[in-house]
Short mmCIF file of C-alpha atoms and ligand atoms in Angstrom, two decimals:
data_model
loop_
_atom_site.label_atom_id
_atom_site.label_comp_id
_atom_site.label_asym_id
_atom_site.label_seq_id
_atom_site.Cartn_x
_atom_site.Cartn_y
_atom_site.Cartn_z
CA UNK A 18 224.16 -3.03 113.78
CA UNK A 19 222.32 -6.21 115.24
CA UNK A 20 224.87 -8.35 117.49
CA UNK A 21 224.69 -11.61 116.60
CA UNK A 22 225.69 -13.63 120.08
CA UNK A 23 226.53 -17.23 119.23
CA UNK A 24 225.97 -20.37 121.55
CA UNK A 25 227.65 -23.74 121.05
CA UNK A 26 226.35 -26.36 118.67
CA UNK A 27 223.13 -28.69 120.25
CA UNK A 28 223.61 -32.56 120.55
CA UNK A 29 221.02 -34.92 119.14
CA UNK A 30 218.46 -33.39 116.74
CA UNK A 31 216.75 -34.17 113.22
CA UNK A 32 218.93 -32.59 110.81
CA UNK A 33 218.13 -30.97 107.63
CA UNK A 34 219.14 -28.66 105.24
CA UNK A 35 216.93 -26.40 104.56
CA UNK A 36 214.54 -25.88 107.30
CA UNK A 37 211.45 -23.91 106.19
CA UNK A 38 208.29 -22.97 108.49
CA UNK A 39 205.08 -21.83 107.72
CA UNK A 40 202.39 -23.56 105.00
CA UNK A 41 201.04 -20.45 103.16
CA UNK A 42 201.93 -19.46 99.62
CA UNK A 43 204.99 -18.63 100.24
CA UNK A 44 206.77 -21.67 102.55
CA UNK A 45 205.13 -24.03 99.98
CA UNK A 46 206.45 -22.49 97.15
CA UNK A 47 209.70 -22.24 99.44
CA UNK A 48 209.68 -26.09 99.90
CA UNK A 49 208.66 -26.70 95.79
CA UNK A 50 211.87 -24.74 94.96
CA UNK A 51 214.07 -25.96 97.66
CA UNK A 52 213.69 -29.54 96.89
CA UNK A 53 213.58 -28.74 92.91
CA UNK A 54 216.95 -27.22 93.80
CA UNK A 55 218.47 -30.46 95.85
CA UNK A 56 218.22 -29.64 99.09
CA UNK A 57 217.03 -31.93 101.76
CA UNK A 58 214.08 -29.32 103.27
CA UNK A 59 211.32 -29.78 105.51
CA UNK A 60 208.07 -27.49 106.24
CA UNK A 61 207.14 -27.27 109.89
CA UNK A 62 203.44 -26.14 108.94
CA UNK A 63 201.74 -25.80 111.84
CA UNK A 64 198.36 -27.09 113.22
CA UNK A 65 196.43 -24.54 111.55
CA UNK A 66 198.07 -25.45 108.07
CA UNK A 67 197.75 -23.22 104.97
CA UNK A 68 197.67 -20.27 105.98
CA UNK A 69 195.72 -17.28 105.29
CA UNK A 70 194.13 -18.51 102.24
CA UNK A 71 192.56 -21.52 104.26
CA UNK A 72 190.51 -18.82 105.44
CA UNK A 73 188.92 -16.87 102.00
CA UNK A 74 186.55 -18.57 99.68
CA UNK A 75 186.67 -17.95 96.18
CA UNK A 76 190.19 -16.56 94.75
CA UNK A 77 190.35 -14.62 91.20
CA UNK A 78 193.77 -13.38 91.08
CA UNK A 79 196.03 -16.53 91.50
CA UNK A 80 197.41 -17.30 87.89
CA UNK A 81 196.75 -19.95 86.06
CA UNK A 82 192.84 -20.36 86.93
CA UNK A 83 190.57 -19.02 84.43
CA UNK A 84 187.79 -19.96 87.29
CA UNK A 85 187.89 -18.78 90.24
CA UNK A 86 189.32 -21.39 92.74
CA UNK A 87 188.28 -21.72 96.73
CA UNK A 88 191.67 -20.83 98.73
CA UNK A 89 191.52 -24.07 100.92
CA UNK A 90 191.32 -25.85 97.55
CA UNK A 91 194.52 -23.98 96.16
CA UNK A 92 196.41 -24.50 99.25
CA UNK A 93 195.56 -28.29 99.25
CA UNK A 94 197.02 -28.51 95.46
CA UNK A 95 200.42 -26.71 96.33
CA UNK A 96 200.84 -28.69 99.35
CA UNK A 97 200.54 -31.82 97.25
CA UNK A 98 202.91 -31.04 94.67
CA UNK A 99 205.46 -29.65 97.61
CA UNK A 100 204.74 -33.28 98.63
CA UNK A 101 205.06 -34.96 95.44
CA UNK A 102 208.16 -33.67 94.73
CA UNK A 103 209.49 -34.96 98.18
CA UNK A 104 209.30 -32.00 101.01
CA UNK A 105 208.51 -33.26 104.04
CA UNK A 106 205.97 -31.46 106.15
CA UNK A 107 205.75 -31.59 110.02
CA UNK A 108 202.07 -30.35 110.75
CA UNK A 109 202.70 -29.03 114.32
CA UNK A 110 203.57 -25.56 115.43
CA UNK A 111 206.88 -24.56 115.88
CA UNK A 112 207.29 -24.15 120.22
CA UNK A 113 210.56 -22.62 119.59
CA UNK A 114 213.44 -20.90 117.10
CA UNK A 115 217.03 -20.64 118.40
CA UNK A 116 218.47 -18.54 115.25
CA UNK A 117 221.58 -17.43 117.71
CA UNK A 118 222.88 -20.66 117.37
CA UNK A 119 224.64 -22.75 114.43
CA UNK A 120 222.87 -24.96 112.96
CA UNK A 121 220.09 -22.74 113.54
CA UNK A 122 217.14 -24.63 115.78
CA UNK A 123 213.68 -25.31 115.38
CA UNK A 124 211.74 -27.00 118.42
CA UNK A 125 208.32 -28.90 117.67
CA UNK A 126 207.58 -30.20 121.04
CA UNK A 127 210.24 -32.17 122.23
CA UNK A 128 211.90 -32.71 119.01
CA UNK A 129 214.46 -30.67 117.64
CA UNK A 130 215.82 -30.07 114.02
CA UNK A 131 218.61 -28.51 112.83
CA UNK A 132 219.64 -26.75 110.10
CA UNK A 133 221.80 -24.17 107.85
CA UNK A 134 219.33 -22.31 105.99
CA UNK A 135 216.14 -21.42 107.39
CA UNK A 136 213.17 -19.68 105.48
CA UNK A 137 210.62 -17.72 108.05
CA UNK A 138 207.19 -18.07 106.40
CA UNK A 139 205.14 -17.45 109.35
CA UNK A 140 202.69 -14.98 107.48
CA UNK A 141 200.79 -13.24 109.33
CA UNK A 142 197.08 -13.03 111.79
CA UNK A 143 194.35 -11.20 112.26
CA UNK A 144 194.78 -7.82 114.15
CA UNK A 145 192.90 -7.06 116.75
CA UNK A 146 190.38 -3.66 117.94
CA UNK A 147 191.86 -3.61 121.65
CA UNK A 148 188.70 -3.50 123.36
CA UNK A 149 188.44 -5.17 126.46
CA UNK A 150 184.83 -6.10 125.30
CA UNK A 151 186.53 -7.91 122.22
CA UNK A 152 188.14 -10.24 124.70
CA UNK A 153 185.39 -10.68 126.41
CA UNK A 154 183.23 -12.16 123.38
CA UNK A 155 186.10 -13.68 121.22
CA UNK A 156 183.92 -17.00 120.20
CA UNK A 157 181.07 -15.45 121.67
CA UNK A 158 179.65 -13.13 118.53
CA UNK A 159 183.56 -11.61 117.71
CA UNK A 160 184.98 -13.34 114.90
CA UNK A 161 188.05 -12.83 112.99
CA UNK A 162 186.85 -15.05 109.82
CA UNK A 163 183.56 -14.93 108.26
CA UNK A 164 184.08 -17.98 105.67
CA UNK A 165 185.10 -19.95 109.24
CA UNK A 166 181.93 -18.59 111.30
CA UNK A 167 179.80 -16.82 109.23
CA UNK A 168 176.92 -19.71 109.28
CA UNK A 169 176.39 -19.17 112.49
CA UNK A 170 174.80 -15.85 111.89
CA UNK A 171 172.11 -17.36 109.40
CA UNK A 172 169.28 -14.95 109.07
CA UNK A 173 171.03 -11.92 112.11
CA UNK A 174 172.52 -8.98 111.40
CA UNK A 175 176.21 -8.38 111.79
CA UNK A 176 178.59 -6.00 111.52
CA UNK A 177 182.15 -6.00 109.61
CA UNK A 178 184.92 -3.47 111.21
CA UNK A 179 187.07 -2.15 108.28
CA UNK A 180 187.38 -0.77 104.77
CA UNK A 181 189.63 -2.89 103.12
CA UNK A 182 189.13 -6.00 100.75
CA UNK A 183 188.79 -8.30 103.58
CA UNK A 184 186.54 -6.55 105.26
CA UNK A 185 184.31 -5.97 102.04
CA UNK A 186 185.04 -9.80 101.22
CA UNK A 187 183.37 -10.40 104.17
CA UNK A 188 180.54 -8.21 103.52
CA UNK A 189 179.77 -9.82 100.52
CA UNK A 190 179.72 -13.33 101.92
CA UNK A 191 178.01 -12.71 104.66
CA UNK A 192 174.93 -10.77 102.50
CA UNK A 193 174.58 -14.26 101.37
CA UNK A 194 173.64 -15.29 104.88
CA UNK A 195 172.82 -12.11 107.07
CA UNK A 196 169.42 -10.31 107.04
CA UNK A 197 171.94 -7.07 107.54
CA UNK A 198 175.14 -6.41 107.14
CA UNK A 199 176.75 -3.28 108.13
CA UNK A 200 179.75 -1.96 107.79
CA UNK A 201 181.75 0.32 109.95
CA UNK A 202 184.85 2.00 108.48
CA UNK A 203 186.73 4.80 110.03
CA UNK A 204 186.61 6.92 106.98
CA UNK A 205 184.64 7.56 104.49
CA UNK A 206 186.08 6.11 101.08
CA UNK A 207 186.96 1.84 101.10
CA UNK A 208 190.48 1.01 100.63
CA UNK A 209 189.17 -2.53 99.18
CA UNK A 210 189.64 -2.78 95.40
CA UNK A 211 187.24 -1.32 92.93
CA UNK A 212 185.92 -4.20 91.04
CA UNK A 213 184.87 -5.57 95.41
CA UNK A 214 183.46 -1.77 95.98
CA UNK A 215 180.88 -2.25 93.41
CA UNK A 216 179.92 -5.50 94.36
CA UNK A 217 179.00 -4.61 97.76
CA UNK A 218 177.54 -0.99 97.09
CA UNK A 219 175.11 -3.23 94.57
CA UNK A 220 174.09 -5.11 97.88
CA UNK A 221 170.28 -4.37 98.81
CA UNK A 222 171.68 -5.69 102.27
CA UNK A 223 174.58 -4.06 102.70
CA UNK A 224 174.72 -0.79 104.73
CA UNK A 225 178.13 1.60 105.43
CA UNK A 226 178.29 3.39 108.17
CA UNK A 227 181.35 5.75 107.55
CA UNK A 228 183.56 8.01 109.28
CA UNK A 229 182.97 5.45 112.65
CA UNK A 230 184.64 3.67 114.86
CA UNK A 231 183.22 1.01 117.81
CA UNK A 232 184.01 1.75 121.05
CA UNK A 233 182.82 -1.22 122.71
CA UNK A 234 181.26 -4.76 121.94
CA UNK A 235 177.67 -5.00 124.03
CA UNK A 236 176.41 -7.97 125.10
CA UNK A 237 175.13 -10.51 128.05
CA UNK A 238 176.49 -13.66 127.21
CA UNK A 239 176.64 -13.64 123.78
CA UNK A 240 177.03 -9.94 121.63
CA UNK A 241 174.00 -8.34 121.19
CA UNK A 242 175.38 -4.98 119.68
CA UNK A 243 177.80 -2.49 119.04
CA UNK A 244 178.94 1.20 120.14
CA UNK A 245 179.58 3.41 117.56
CA UNK A 246 181.16 6.64 117.62
CA UNK A 247 181.12 8.95 114.87
CA UNK A 248 184.37 10.35 114.39
CA UNK A 249 183.51 13.81 113.04
CA UNK A 250 180.71 14.42 115.80
CA UNK A 251 181.84 12.44 118.39
CA UNK A 252 178.28 10.95 119.25
CA UNK A 253 177.87 7.61 120.13
CA UNK A 254 175.28 5.71 119.24
CA UNK A 255 174.46 1.72 119.45
CA UNK A 256 173.91 -0.98 116.61
CA UNK A 257 171.54 -3.74 117.51
CA UNK A 258 173.90 -7.02 115.85
CA UNK A 259 174.20 -10.16 116.81
CA UNK A 260 177.65 -10.69 115.63
CA UNK A 261 181.01 -8.69 114.86
CA UNK A 262 183.95 -9.57 112.02
CA UNK A 263 186.83 -7.23 112.68
CA UNK A 264 188.17 -7.08 109.18
CA UNK A 265 191.10 -4.25 110.25
CA UNK A 266 194.22 -5.64 108.79
CA UNK A 267 197.15 -8.37 110.33
CA UNK A 268 200.18 -8.51 112.79
CA UNK A 269 203.05 -10.45 111.34
CA UNK A 270 203.46 -13.70 113.68
CA UNK A 271 207.00 -13.01 114.83
CA UNK A 272 206.79 -13.71 118.32
CA UNK A 273 209.40 -16.55 118.39
CA UNK A 274 211.68 -15.08 116.96
CA UNK A 275 211.63 -11.00 118.11
CA UNK A 276 214.78 -10.24 119.83
CA UNK A 277 216.32 -12.56 118.05
CA UNK A 278 216.52 -11.06 114.66
CA UNK A 279 216.01 -7.23 113.11
CA UNK A 280 212.59 -5.97 112.35
CA UNK A 281 210.97 -3.16 111.33
CA UNK A 282 209.29 -0.64 113.07
CA UNK A 283 206.23 -1.86 111.87
CA UNK A 284 207.14 -5.74 113.36
CA UNK A 285 208.01 -7.03 110.00
CA UNK A 286 211.17 -8.91 109.22
CA UNK A 287 213.44 -6.58 108.05
CA UNK A 288 214.98 -7.16 104.84
CA UNK A 289 218.03 -7.09 103.31
CA UNK A 290 218.49 -7.63 99.70
CA UNK A 291 214.93 -9.42 98.09
CA UNK A 292 214.53 -12.43 101.41
CA UNK A 293 217.72 -11.85 103.06
CA UNK A 294 217.39 -10.95 106.98
CA UNK A 295 220.36 -9.78 109.44
CA UNK A 296 221.32 -13.45 110.19
CA UNK A 297 223.52 -14.73 107.29
CA UNK A 298 221.63 -18.24 106.33
CA UNK A 299 217.69 -17.20 108.06
CA UNK A 300 215.58 -15.51 104.81
CA UNK A 301 211.91 -14.86 105.33
CA UNK A 302 209.19 -14.41 102.53
CA UNK A 303 205.39 -14.11 102.11
CA UNK A 304 203.03 -11.83 104.59
CA UNK A 305 206.06 -12.08 107.60
CA UNK A 306 208.25 -9.51 105.77
CA UNK A 307 205.45 -7.74 103.65
CA UNK A 308 203.19 -5.11 104.63
CA UNK A 309 202.23 -3.86 101.43
CA UNK A 310 201.66 -6.09 98.71
CA UNK A 311 200.15 -9.57 100.67
CA UNK A 312 199.02 -11.12 97.70
CA UNK A 313 199.01 -14.97 97.62
CA UNK A 314 201.58 -15.07 94.39
CA UNK A 315 203.68 -12.37 95.94
CA UNK A 316 204.03 -14.41 98.58
CA UNK A 317 204.34 -17.44 96.68
CA UNK A 318 206.94 -15.32 94.50
CA UNK A 319 208.99 -14.12 97.61
CA UNK A 320 208.79 -18.35 98.76
CA UNK A 321 210.41 -19.04 95.77
CA UNK A 322 213.04 -16.00 96.06
CA UNK A 323 213.97 -17.31 99.49
CA UNK A 324 214.79 -21.08 98.83
CA UNK A 325 216.78 -19.96 95.79
CA UNK A 326 218.45 -17.84 98.24
CA UNK A 327 218.93 -20.03 100.49
CA UNK A 328 220.54 -22.82 97.95
CA UNK A 329 223.31 -20.44 96.74
CA UNK A 330 224.00 -19.69 100.83
CA UNK A 331 224.32 -23.40 101.77
CA UNK A 332 226.53 -23.94 98.45
CA UNK A 333 228.81 -20.87 99.43
CA UNK A 334 228.51 -22.66 103.06
CA UNK A 335 230.48 -25.93 101.53
CA UNK A 336 232.63 -24.34 99.33
CA UNK A 337 233.64 -22.45 102.33
CA UNK A 338 233.77 -25.54 104.37
CA UNK A 339 236.00 -27.28 101.66
CA UNK A 340 238.71 -24.68 101.68
CA UNK A 341 239.03 -25.17 105.88
P1 NAP B 426 193.99 -3.93 105.16
O1 NAP B 426 194.35 -3.50 103.33
O2 NAP B 426 194.91 -3.38 105.51
O3 NAP B 426 192.95 -2.81 104.98
C1 NAP B 426 192.62 -2.85 106.64
C2 NAP B 426 191.44 -2.25 106.71
O4 NAP B 426 191.06 -1.89 108.11
C3 NAP B 426 191.79 -0.43 106.42
O5 NAP B 426 190.28 -0.23 105.41
C4 NAP B 426 191.40 0.22 107.31
O6 NAP B 426 191.07 1.34 107.63
C5 NAP B 426 191.11 -0.83 108.40
N1 NAP B 426 191.80 -0.45 110.02
C6 NAP B 426 192.70 -0.58 110.42
N2 NAP B 426 193.25 -0.91 111.92
C7 NAP B 426 192.35 -0.13 112.20
C8 NAP B 426 191.47 0.13 113.61
N3 NAP B 426 192.55 -0.17 114.47
N4 NAP B 426 190.28 0.47 113.85
C9 NAP B 426 189.73 0.73 112.51
N5 NAP B 426 189.59 0.60 111.67
C10 NAP B 426 190.94 0.12 111.37
O7 NAP B 426 193.61 -4.75 105.06
P2 NAP B 426 192.61 -6.09 104.29
O8 NAP B 426 191.77 -5.94 104.32
O9 NAP B 426 193.02 -7.92 105.25
O10 NAP B 426 193.58 -6.59 103.45
C11 NAP B 426 195.12 -7.28 103.32
C12 NAP B 426 195.56 -7.74 102.47
O11 NAP B 426 195.34 -8.93 101.73
C13 NAP B 426 195.59 -6.61 101.31
O12 NAP B 426 196.93 -6.58 100.41
C14 NAP B 426 194.45 -7.26 100.11
O13 NAP B 426 194.57 -6.64 99.06
C15 NAP B 426 194.46 -8.63 100.24
N6 NAP B 426 193.07 -9.39 100.12
C16 NAP B 426 192.97 -9.31 98.87
C17 NAP B 426 191.94 -10.49 98.76
C18 NAP B 426 191.37 -10.94 97.31
O14 NAP B 426 192.36 -9.81 96.32
N7 NAP B 426 190.21 -10.46 96.85
C19 NAP B 426 191.00 -10.24 99.72
C20 NAP B 426 191.38 -10.47 100.93
C21 NAP B 426 192.57 -9.93 101.22
P3 NAP B 426 191.70 2.46 106.51
O15 NAP B 426 191.56 2.20 105.18
O16 NAP B 426 191.18 3.52 107.10
O17 NAP B 426 193.35 2.60 106.57
#
């Protein structure tokens, strides 16, 4: 079992009942439910607030929107809803989290926030290929977000690495901007939803390179190609492209809590029950604890559950304190 070491309570700090870290669908929904449940809750939103939906185009699977809605617009509305209901939102990154003390502490630069309950909703970030040449050409032709950087590759040839929804969505998006889009996938079947696959297969300028992996990103000052290895034949070829979009999934953003809280083998927050963690009073919601569903609507749902669980925990804590 995970060992919890308690340290003495700290000095001056801004106190709230619930601190929510993260402002994607999970964090904002947790905020909405927390304040509607009568708690004093703040959200540490991060400088890049809004989560992964800020990097997407049209969302057509979030219920309530019969017509597609842009990801950033959906997040703007969720945030406005949370703020209208009274959630305080801090648009800065959490720089430190201490879950081994009570109340829990969250540092944002030199300001310390403390609370009896914390909801971890920091989400996940793009996974990297792990190539030295990838590091060298980051921002010089290597990108993790077609919506953010796509326009830099107007009329050029680009490669997209991956075979999931993100890769296929980015391929479709880039097919309207670039001349040719090469999707390089390590297998001969896409993982993406059937509807997206059909859309991509019907585009003349999207070409698929199957059973292949990128072994090196080539270039001088900027990317000018990729070296690809066919996994079946081991043959290596060079493909001339001006940009490479790496869309191979995500890794959970747990660096601030690693070593304090139990994680799964894959590095996600380990859940006990629906949103509980190895530390009582600390809850997790959204992609930081979910490697299976990872949808805006499931993240929002788990944010609601985490807030309801946190409210119940706070009630129990109040009862215990009254009894003492
Ligand atoms: P994902 O579903 O995990 O797919 C990652 C893809 O990258 C897979 O095809 C995987 O190959 C490949 N891959 C993983 N590691 C690799 C490596 N080291 N080298 C080469 N290829 C590698 O990730 P995602 O596409 O980012 O999607 C994440 C979640 O968001 C999913 O649940 C997805 O449904 C959701 N999403 C939904 C939408 C939408 O509904 N519009 C849009 C975007 C994302 P294998 O297939 O061989 O494993």
